[in-house]
mmCIF file of C-alpha atoms in Angstrom:
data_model
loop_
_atom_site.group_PDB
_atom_site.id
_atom_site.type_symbol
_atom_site.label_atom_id
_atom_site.label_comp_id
_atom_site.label_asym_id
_atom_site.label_seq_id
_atom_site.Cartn_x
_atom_site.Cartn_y
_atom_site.Cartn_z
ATOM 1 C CA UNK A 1206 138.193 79.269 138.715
ATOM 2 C CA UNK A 1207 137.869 81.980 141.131
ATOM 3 C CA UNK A 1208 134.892 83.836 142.369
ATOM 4 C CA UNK A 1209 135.463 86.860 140.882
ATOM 5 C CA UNK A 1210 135.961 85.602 137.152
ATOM 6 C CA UNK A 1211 132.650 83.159 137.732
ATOM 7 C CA UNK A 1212 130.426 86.127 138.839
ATOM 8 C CA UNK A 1213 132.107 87.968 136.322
ATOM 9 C CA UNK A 1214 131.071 85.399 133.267
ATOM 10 C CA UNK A 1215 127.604 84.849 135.075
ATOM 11 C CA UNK A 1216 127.028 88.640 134.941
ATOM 12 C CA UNK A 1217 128.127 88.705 131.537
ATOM 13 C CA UNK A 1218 125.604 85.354 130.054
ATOM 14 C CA UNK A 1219 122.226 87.490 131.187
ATOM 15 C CA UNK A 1220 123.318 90.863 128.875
ATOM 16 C CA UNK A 1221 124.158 88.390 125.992
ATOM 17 C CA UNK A 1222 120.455 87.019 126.358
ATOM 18 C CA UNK A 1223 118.755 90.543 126.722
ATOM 19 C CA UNK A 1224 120.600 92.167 123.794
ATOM 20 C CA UNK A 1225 119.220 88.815 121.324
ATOM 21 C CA UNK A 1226 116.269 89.248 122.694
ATOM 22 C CA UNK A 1227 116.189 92.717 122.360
ATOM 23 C CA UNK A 1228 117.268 92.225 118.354
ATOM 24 C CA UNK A 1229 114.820 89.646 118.068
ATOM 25 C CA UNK A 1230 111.833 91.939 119.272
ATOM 26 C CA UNK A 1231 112.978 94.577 117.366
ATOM 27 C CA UNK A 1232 112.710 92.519 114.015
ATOM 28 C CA UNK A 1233 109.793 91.206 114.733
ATOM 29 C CA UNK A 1234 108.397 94.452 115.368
ATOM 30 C CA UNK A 1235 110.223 95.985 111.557
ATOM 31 C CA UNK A 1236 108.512 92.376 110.115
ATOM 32 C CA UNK A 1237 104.689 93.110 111.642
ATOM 33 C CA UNK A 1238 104.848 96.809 110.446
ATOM 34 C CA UNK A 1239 105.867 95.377 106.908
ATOM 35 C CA UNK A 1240 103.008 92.870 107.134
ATOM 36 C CA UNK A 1241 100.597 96.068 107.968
ATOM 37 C CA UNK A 1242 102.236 98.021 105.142
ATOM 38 C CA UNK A 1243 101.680 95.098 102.715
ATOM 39 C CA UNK A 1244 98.127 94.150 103.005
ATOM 40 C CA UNK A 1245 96.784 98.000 103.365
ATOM 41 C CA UNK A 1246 98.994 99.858 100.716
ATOM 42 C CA UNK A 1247 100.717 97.373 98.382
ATOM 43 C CA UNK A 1248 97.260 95.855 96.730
ATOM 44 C CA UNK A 1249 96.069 99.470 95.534
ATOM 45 C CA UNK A 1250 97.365 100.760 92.526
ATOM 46 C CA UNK A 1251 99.810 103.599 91.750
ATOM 47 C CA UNK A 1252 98.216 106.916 90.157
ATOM 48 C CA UNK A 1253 98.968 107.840 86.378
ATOM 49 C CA UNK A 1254 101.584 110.669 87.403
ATOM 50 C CA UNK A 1255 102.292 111.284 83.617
ATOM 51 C CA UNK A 1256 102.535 114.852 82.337
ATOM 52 C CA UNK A 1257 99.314 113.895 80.605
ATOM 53 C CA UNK A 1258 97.345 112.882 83.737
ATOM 54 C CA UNK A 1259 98.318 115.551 85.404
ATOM 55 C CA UNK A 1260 97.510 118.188 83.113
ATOM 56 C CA UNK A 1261 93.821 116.254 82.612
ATOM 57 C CA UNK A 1262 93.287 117.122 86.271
ATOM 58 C CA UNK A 1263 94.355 120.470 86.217
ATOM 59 C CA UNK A 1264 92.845 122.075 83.260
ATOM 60 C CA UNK A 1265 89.420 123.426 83.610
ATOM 61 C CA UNK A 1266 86.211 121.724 83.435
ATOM 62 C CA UNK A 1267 84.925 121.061 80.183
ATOM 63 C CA UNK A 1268 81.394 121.239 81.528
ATOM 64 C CA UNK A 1269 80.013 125.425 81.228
ATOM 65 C CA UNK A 1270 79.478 126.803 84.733
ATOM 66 C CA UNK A 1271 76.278 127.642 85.577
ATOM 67 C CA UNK A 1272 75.394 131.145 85.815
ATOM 68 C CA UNK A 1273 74.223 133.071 89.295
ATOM 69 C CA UNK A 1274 72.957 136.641 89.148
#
């Protein structure tokens, strides 16, 4: 083997090992920011967004307003 095609496939072994790790840090970041996303949003539940609900919170109050001179 000569020296050029030995530094050549040493040079090459390092990038190999910084681009997994690189992938690996990256899914473990995508996995904790899931794991943040589950346990604050996923346990609350979704708002009635009928046409029903939403015309409940719209119309008026029911209650009279009180009068100020």
């Amino acid at each position: 083997m000569s020296p050029s095609s030995f530094s050549h496939h040493a040079s090459r072994r390092p990038l190999r090992r910084l681009a997994l790790e690189l992938v690996l840090v990256i899914f473990a970041k995508i996995a904790f920011l899931m794991l943040i996303w589950w346990l604050l949003f996923a346990p609350h539940p979704k708002p009635d967004a009928s046409a029903d609900a939403i015309a409940r919170r719209l119309a008026p109050s029911s209650a009279h307003p009180e009068t100020h001179p």
